[in-house]
Structures are given as structure tokens and as C-alpha cells.
Amino acid sequence: MNTVRGIFAALLLALTAVAVSPAGALAADSGVPVPSPAKAFKGEQCVEPVETMRREHMVYLKHQRDETLRDGIRGQKYGLNECIDCHATADPSIAGGKIRTLKPFCKECHAYAAVSIDCFACHSGKAQNDKTGSLLPNEKEEMADDLIRMVKAHTNAPAIGDKK
Amino acid sequence: MSDTTFNAARRRLLAGTAALAGISVAPGIRLISTAEAAVSGPASAKNRWGLLIDSNKCDAGCTECVTACKTEQGWTGNDRPESDPQWIRKVNLKDNKTGATASLPVMCQHCEHPPCVDVCPTGASMKREDGIVLVDKHICIGCRYCMMACPYKARSFVHEDVHNQKQHMPRGKGTVESCTLCVHRVDAGGTPACVEACTEKAGRDAMVFGDLNDPASEISKKLAKHVTTRLRADLGLEPGVHYSGI
Amino acid sequence: MKRILFTQIQGNSTGYIALLGWLGAFVAAALGAVYFMEHNGHYVTGMNNQIVWGMPHVFAVFLIVAASGALNIASISSVFGRVMYKPLGRLSTLLSLALLAGGLMVLVLDLGRPDRLDVAMMKYNFKSIFAWNIYLYTGFFAVVGVYMWMMMERRMNRYTKIAGTVAFIWRLALTTGTGSIFGFLVARQAYDAAIMAPMFIIMSFSFGLAIFILVLMAVSNGTGRPLGDVLIAKMKNLLGVFVAAVLYFAVVQHLTNLYATEHHGVEAFILSDGGIYTGLFWFGQILIGGLLPLALLYHPTTGKDRMMIALAAAMVVIGGMAQVYVIIIGGQAYPLSIFPGYEVSSSFYDGIVGSYSPSLPEVVLGLGGVATTLLIVAIAIKALPFLPATLADADIDPHYVEPEPEPEPEEADSDDEGEEAAEAA
């Protein structure tokens, strides 16, 4: 009897907590707080509109992964590395926040939707220095140099210090 | 555009004050534009990538190619030599009768008719149009039948957790892996790390990489000049890796 | 012959409950072992990059091969018309399915990524013998399942022969597929031989029948059902023929290799200097699995002693495991011949005999497969009438054969139990 009463009490308490909390109010339909993935690390516009990405990202990724690996088509816009580029964030729970990784961003919605992915069984999800966009202190210098090299390539400007 | 502009941009960036998306350092130039990178590929049957390894130039004591591969692809092990992966290894030979010795690296031979691809139940083991044999780890179930089928012992099973994989080389526990001929470099117009290290680090020039289908390539010219050997040629698998000096 | 009466077992004795408990414990331990192996990765097993298939594969291949063989008895009655074996058809199909389930469980749970089983079911490379086998194995469940149904459902009895024939052909294909996993491997000296397929078929006949005899004896003992001497004598003679045939194939396999100089290295390894593999070959496969059971089965005294026949069957099982171990592990341990004529050395064990010592989790997983098989049989014979009430000679002797009664009218067809209870009355 005591157990049953205990369960009821716990349930009541939980319900109250949900009802009074703002998150609970937002997610009145499902009873679970809606996910709020971190804002992109950089960029304002994803490769497709947000609504499309929410529904279709897995299709894009899966399609392109086959094209990249099996057919050798590289540089298309739906790569996982592109996701990392913008959406990898520093999370205090991962490596003390010293690195940016994609995991927290993906986890937010995937935990909510109870969809498990095994991308990270092989992909590290970590932003790496050889990509632009890493702006953690240790990566800033390199990125700045990369950007400048890139602009120069675009503008065909003579290298700094070049003598004509 | 002047140096001053660049340096100002660099300073702003380092100070973290630049608007992140599309910093305008000059009219019409968006700095952050990874999606605009040129699309390359697909891999084409017009190419057939291969290696020529001259064991006369290779030294038993040198393992620069192996080190370079480890660094490039990140397959450093856990000090368990029996289960740690080895994508490339140095094999030392001694002729049973004459006592003559030779040394050479052995890696995936990128066969024209790869047995690993034949036996793979899911099609994870696959050959690209340009002859590079890969494992599609997205659909590898870890049955290891390819390892049973490979006559060169070229493949390794990932026996334990992997962390900090390279962005170009995802690797994971429970799947099979092997030499990719540095496909990420090849697709970008480069040469495999082992070949580069053999020339630049070891200074031996024992390895040549190139297109076997292009008669003008260095490798094709060399192959046309001297008779070379392919490992287990009796099996008729037509490997893309040729050896000379054995 | 009297009408055969099939009944379920009571299944409420302490012994039965204890049996279920033990088997369940083994299955649970196997699942624990799987979690341990998959969580840590395969480095915690004895398997490595030299010996890539280990103890789980020995168990799995043995069970799968035996599964095909356990169907012998049903085939003999349905396809070859031996009436005396007819009462055993149901148990034969049941054991066959249970063995396959146990074997596949072990095989699948040892995968590097067992979570990707759906990939294996959806993506096929049709040049792969593994891919064929996925069809052969799942098809076997369907074909034998239908066959079992034809036998157990009176209205369907007249289709038993056709279903049995399909199942017979299917099981031959299945064992051919299993043998070809090794037979088609060009890379390794010990494999790459067409004889693997027929040898696996004959191995299946022998191992499967041995297990069937053991299970039948255990069930008869445990449930107090009479088991006639004539039936036992027939089965043991058949087992003797199969054991001799397995020996014959082993001789041909090795003689062929011994003739070709190319294979002298691997033959010397298996037959004389392979250490544990040589020991397992001569003492396990040849002596315990071949010569001794033959002697026991055909000796005028021991050949009539039921305990000795059971012992012979157990020896066939042990010898069979040894044979599969020698084929799978021994075949991998012998180094690849990449540079014939050279002494080779490297950091990757080139030219060195691969080392393998089975780890506990692997063995526990394998035994879990065996336990799964027995658990399925134990539960099924309680749930459905698989077992004939009696196998006494007087009840099943072919001289008592009466014409098959016409199928019962539709309305008389209630469920099996009711119908047979009515017959019993």
C-alpha cells in the first residue's frame, strides 16, 4: 500500500512541477520539454531552410554519404563536416569545453524524438583546425590566416610582401 | 587590396568582434563560404590508381611510410599488437635458398577483382570506379569475412573504441578497415601519405603513385620499361600495386 | 502398425523446471558475455587480426551444420518412405529448427556491429556466399516450418511428402552454402577446395543424427516414454555409416592436398607440427569423433548397449566440434603464403602461426547457443504434441502398418490436442 501511495505522490509532484514550469507550459501537448538546440556557431542561414532541414537532413546526409564514399563525389553541400563547421559547439561536459563538437546539437532533438544515430560511432564530430570556422582561442590564429589566404586567392591579390 | 585591410580583418577576427557570417573585407567577397567549394568527382573508370614499389630502394630499417600512414589516418593502436590495426606494414624477406634479403611495404593491393568485395554480404566492401578498394563503414556489420578472403592480410578489424578520429577518416569499433590509398588526398589531386613520406622524409623514392591508365604518367612509363611483380599473381586478382626487385 | 499418438509432455516436474532454469541461466550468461564483448570491443576475446573467426564461429558452424543433419530422420520417413521413422518426424524438424536458431544466434551476436542486423537483411551483395546463406537460413526456417505444419496438421498430411522433399533439397543447399563459406576462399591454403561442400553435407548427416539420438534418448528417459531396441539399432547403424563417410571425406581431403606440393606446408601443419591443431585432428576428429564411435557402434556387445550407443553419439559430437575447430581455427592459424619461397617477418605476424586461445566470453556465448537450442526444444515439447507417446517396437514396427485413415471430416478438426486426446480415448 505504501508503495502505491508513494508512486501517486511522486506522480502528483512531477505533474505539478511540469505544470508550473515554463518549459512544461510550452510543451503542454507532449509533456516533455521541446528541444532547443544551440544556435549555430556561425552563419545565419543553413544550406536549406530550417523547416526543410528538420525534416530532411537525414535523407540529405545519407544520400550524400553514399555519393562521397562510393562514387567519389566531393565538395557537395550536405556533408556531415559542413554540419560540424557551423553547428559544433563547445560543451562543458565534453573535454572541458575546449573543443567544439557536433554531438550536443544532434543529441538535443534526437533524445527528444528517441531516434538513435550511430554517426558518432565512427565520426568524431569534432571541429578540426583544418576547417575554417573554429573560433576557440587556440584555433583563432590559424583561422584568421586561412581566411586571409582565401581572400587573396579570390582576389588574386599579390601576397603580402611580394615584390613586383 | 592593401596589407592594412588584411591586418585589420585579422585583428578584428582575433578580437572576436567581426560579424561571423559573411565578413566583408572587400565588396562582393564573403569570407565564410564552405558550401561554395568546388564539387569534384565522381571517380571515373578512366583512371586506375596504383603504386609501384621498388624494393631495391627500400631499407629494412626504414618505416617512414608506416609512420606517415599512422599519422595521416590516425590508426595508432593500444599496444596490443595482435588486435591493433595495421593498414601498412614493412615485410622483410629472405630467400630460403640463396639467403638474399629484401624489404618492402605491404598494404591493400587494390585489386581489380578483389575477393573482399566478392565475399562481403552487404556490399560494404567495395571498389570505386577508379580502382580504389574501400570499406563503406556505414553498412559494415563486422562479420570479418573479407579478412578471411584477403590473400594479403591487408585488413584489420577495429577491436576497441576509437577517439579523435581524423575528419577525413572516420573509424569505429566493430568495423573492418584498410588502406584507402589516401583517397581523400587522391580526390584532391594529391599523392598518398606513404609515397610522400618515402620521398620527402626517407629520401628513398622507393614508391611511385599514379594513374595506371594514363600512358604518360610516371608510373606507367616505369611499368612499361621494367618487368614488375604483383603479389599472388597466380590468383589473377590483378592488384593495382606493383613491386620491382623481388 | 498402430495409430501414432502424439502428446505434449506434462512439464511440471522438478527436473523439468530445473532444466529450464539451467538452460535459461546459460542463455542469460551468453547475453552477458555478448554485452561484455560488444561494449569493450573484440580485443577482450581471443580473436585478433590473425585469427578473425574464433570459438563463436566454431559453435555457430557446428550448430548450423547439425541443424541440417537433424532433419535426417524426418527426411528418411517422408522422402524415402521408411515408415518406422515416421513417429520421429516432428521431433526431427523441431530439433533442426532449434539448432539453426541456436547457431544463428551465436553467429549474429558475434558480429562487430550486431545492431546493424537490419543492414544485413536489406543490403545484399549477391556474389557473397554469406548473402546466399542469409536466404538459405531464413528460407530453411520457412520450408521446415511448413513441413512441420504438414506433419502436424491432419488435413495437411497428404502434402507431407512434397514438403519433406522440398525441405530435403533445401537442407542440402544450406549445407553446401555453409561449406562453401570456406570452400570458396582462394586466399588461404587450408580452404579453396570444392570438397568442402560435400564434406559439410556428410558432416551434417553425422553430427545432426548424433545429436538427435542423444536428445531422443534424453527425452524418452525423462518422460518415461518407451523407446524400442529395433529403432535404436537402426539409428545407430545409420550413424555408423555417416561417421565412416565423414572419415572417408577427411581422408580424401588430406590426400588431395598431400599430392600437391603447394599444399605440403599446410598439411604438415595440420597433420604433424601444428601443436594443438594436430592434437585435435588426430585425437579429437579422427579418434574420438571417428574410430572409437565406429568401434562402439559396430562391436557385437557395445553395439547393443544403449549407454554405449549414447557414448558413441556424444563422441561424434565432441569429435565434430574438434573437426570444425581444426577447419576454422587451424585453417586461419597457418600463415598466408604471400611470398612463397621466402622467409618472411614483419610487425603484423607475417609468416608466423597465428596464436589463439579461446576466451571465456566466447565459450559462454557458444554454450549459450547450445542452451538456446535445448531450451527451444524443451519448451516446444511442452507446448505442442511433438513426441509420440510410445516408440516401443511393437507400436511402430512396420509389420503393423495399416492403411492411412482418410482425413477426418472438417467438423472433427479441432486443435491437435483435442483431436489426439479423443483418439487416445
Short mmCIF file of C-alpha atoms in Angstrom, two decimals, chain B residues 80-86 89-96 104 106 117-123 137-145 147-153 155-157 159-161 173-175 231-232 235 246, chain C residues 38-43 47-50 52-53 57 110-113 116 119-120 123-125 127-131 180-182 185-189 191 332 336-339 341-350 355:
data_model
loop_
_atom_site.label_atom_id
_atom_site.label_comp_id
_atom_site.label_asym_id
_atom_site.label_seq_id
_atom_site.Cartn_x
_atom_site.Cartn_y
_atom_site.Cartn_z
CA ARG B 80 48.08 -4.78 -28.29
CA PRO B 81 49.90 -5.81 -31.44
CA GLU B 82 47.72 -8.84 -32.16
CA SER B 83 44.48 -6.87 -32.27
CA ASP B 84 45.73 -3.38 -33.16
CA PRO B 85 45.07 -2.37 -36.76
CA GLN B 86 47.86 -2.19 -39.33
CA ARG B 89 53.44 -2.91 -42.66
CA LYS B 90 57.02 -3.48 -43.61
CA VAL B 91 57.73 -7.09 -44.57
CA ASN B 92 61.30 -8.36 -44.63
CA LEU B 93 62.08 -11.24 -46.95
CA LYS B 94 64.88 -13.74 -47.01
CA ASP B 95 65.29 -16.18 -49.86
CA ASN B 96 65.25 -19.68 -48.40
CA LEU B 104 59.02 -3.82 -48.80
CA VAL B 106 52.57 -4.29 -47.90
CA VAL B 117 34.38 -7.30 -52.34
CA ASP B 118 33.13 -10.65 -53.64
CA VAL B 119 32.50 -12.12 -50.21
CA CYS B 120 31.07 -9.08 -48.40
CA PRO B 121 27.41 -9.86 -47.65
CA THR B 122 26.20 -6.25 -47.54
CA GLY B 123 28.34 -4.60 -50.19
CA LYS B 137 31.67 1.58 -42.75
CA HIS B 138 28.13 2.86 -42.89
CA ILE B 139 26.97 -0.64 -43.81
CA CYS B 140 29.78 -2.83 -42.49
CA ILE B 141 28.35 -5.30 -39.97
CA GLY B 142 31.73 -6.52 -38.75
CA CYS B 143 31.47 -10.13 -39.96
CA ARG B 144 35.19 -10.22 -40.96
CA TYR B 145 34.53 -12.44 -43.96
CA MET B 147 39.53 -10.61 -43.70
CA MET B 148 39.16 -14.32 -44.28
CA ALA B 149 39.14 -13.74 -48.04
CA CYS B 150 42.03 -11.30 -48.43
CA PRO B 151 45.22 -13.07 -49.58
CA TYR B 152 47.38 -10.16 -48.41
CA LYS B 153 46.25 -9.80 -44.81
CA ARG B 155 42.56 -5.67 -43.49
CA SER B 156 42.17 -5.01 -39.81
CA PHE B 157 39.19 -5.24 -37.54
CA HIS B 159 38.86 -4.27 -31.81
CA GLU B 160 38.22 -1.38 -29.43
CA ASP B 161 36.84 2.13 -29.09
CA LYS B 173 34.84 -0.18 -33.20
CA GLY B 174 33.30 -3.26 -34.73
CA THR B 175 34.00 -2.47 -38.37
CA LEU B 231 51.81 -10.39 -55.09
CA ARG B 232 49.97 -13.70 -55.52
CA LEU B 235 45.26 -15.75 -58.13
CA ILE B 246 61.59 -9.22 -55.84
CA GLU C 38 30.45 -5.64 -27.67
CA HIS C 39 30.91 -2.98 -25.01
CA ASN C 40 34.67 -3.40 -24.79
CA GLY C 41 35.28 -4.47 -28.34
CA HIS C 42 36.63 -7.76 -29.56
CA TYR C 43 40.06 -7.26 -28.05
CA MET C 47 40.22 -13.32 -31.60
CA ASN C 48 42.58 -10.87 -33.27
CA ASN C 49 43.66 -9.70 -36.70
CA GLN C 50 45.31 -13.06 -37.37
CA VAL C 52 39.49 -13.33 -37.11
CA TRP C 53 36.95 -16.08 -36.54
CA HIS C 57 32.15 -19.43 -35.25
CA ASP C 110 29.50 -12.13 -32.51
CA LEU C 111 29.28 -9.57 -35.31
CA GLY C 112 31.26 -6.40 -34.82
CA ARG C 113 28.02 -4.48 -35.22
CA ARG C 116 23.18 -3.48 -37.80
CA VAL C 119 21.52 -3.74 -42.81
CA ALA C 120 22.35 -7.39 -43.43
CA LYS C 123 21.50 -4.74 -48.41
CA TYR C 124 22.73 -7.70 -50.39
CA ASN C 125 25.77 -8.40 -52.46
CA LYS C 127 28.12 -12.57 -55.19
CA SER C 128 28.68 -13.20 -51.49
CA ILE C 129 28.15 -16.70 -50.16
CA PHE C 130 27.19 -15.07 -46.86
CA ALA C 131 24.39 -13.26 -48.64
CA SER C 180 31.30 -23.04 -49.48
CA ILE C 181 31.98 -20.24 -46.98
CA PHE C 182 35.32 -21.98 -46.67
CA LEU C 185 38.17 -18.83 -50.12
CA VAL C 186 41.09 -18.65 -52.52
CA ALA C 187 43.30 -16.76 -50.11
CA ARG C 188 44.05 -19.48 -47.62
CA GLN C 189 45.94 -22.71 -48.10
CA TYR C 191 40.47 -23.79 -47.81
CA GLN C 332 43.46 -19.45 -40.16
CA LEU C 336 49.17 -16.81 -45.56
CA SER C 337 51.57 -17.62 -48.33
CA ILE C 338 52.08 -14.15 -49.77
CA PHE C 339 55.75 -14.67 -50.66
CA GLY C 341 59.79 -19.45 -51.18
CA TYR C 342 60.81 -16.66 -48.82
CA GLU C 343 61.20 -16.49 -45.09
CA VAL C 344 59.10 -13.54 -44.07
CA SER C 345 58.94 -11.37 -40.97
CA SER C 346 57.01 -8.23 -40.11
CA SER C 347 55.29 -6.38 -37.31
CA PHE C 348 51.99 -7.93 -38.42
CA TYR C 349 52.77 -11.61 -37.79
CA ASP C 350 53.54 -12.45 -41.41
CA SER C 355 48.01 -17.57 -31.87
#
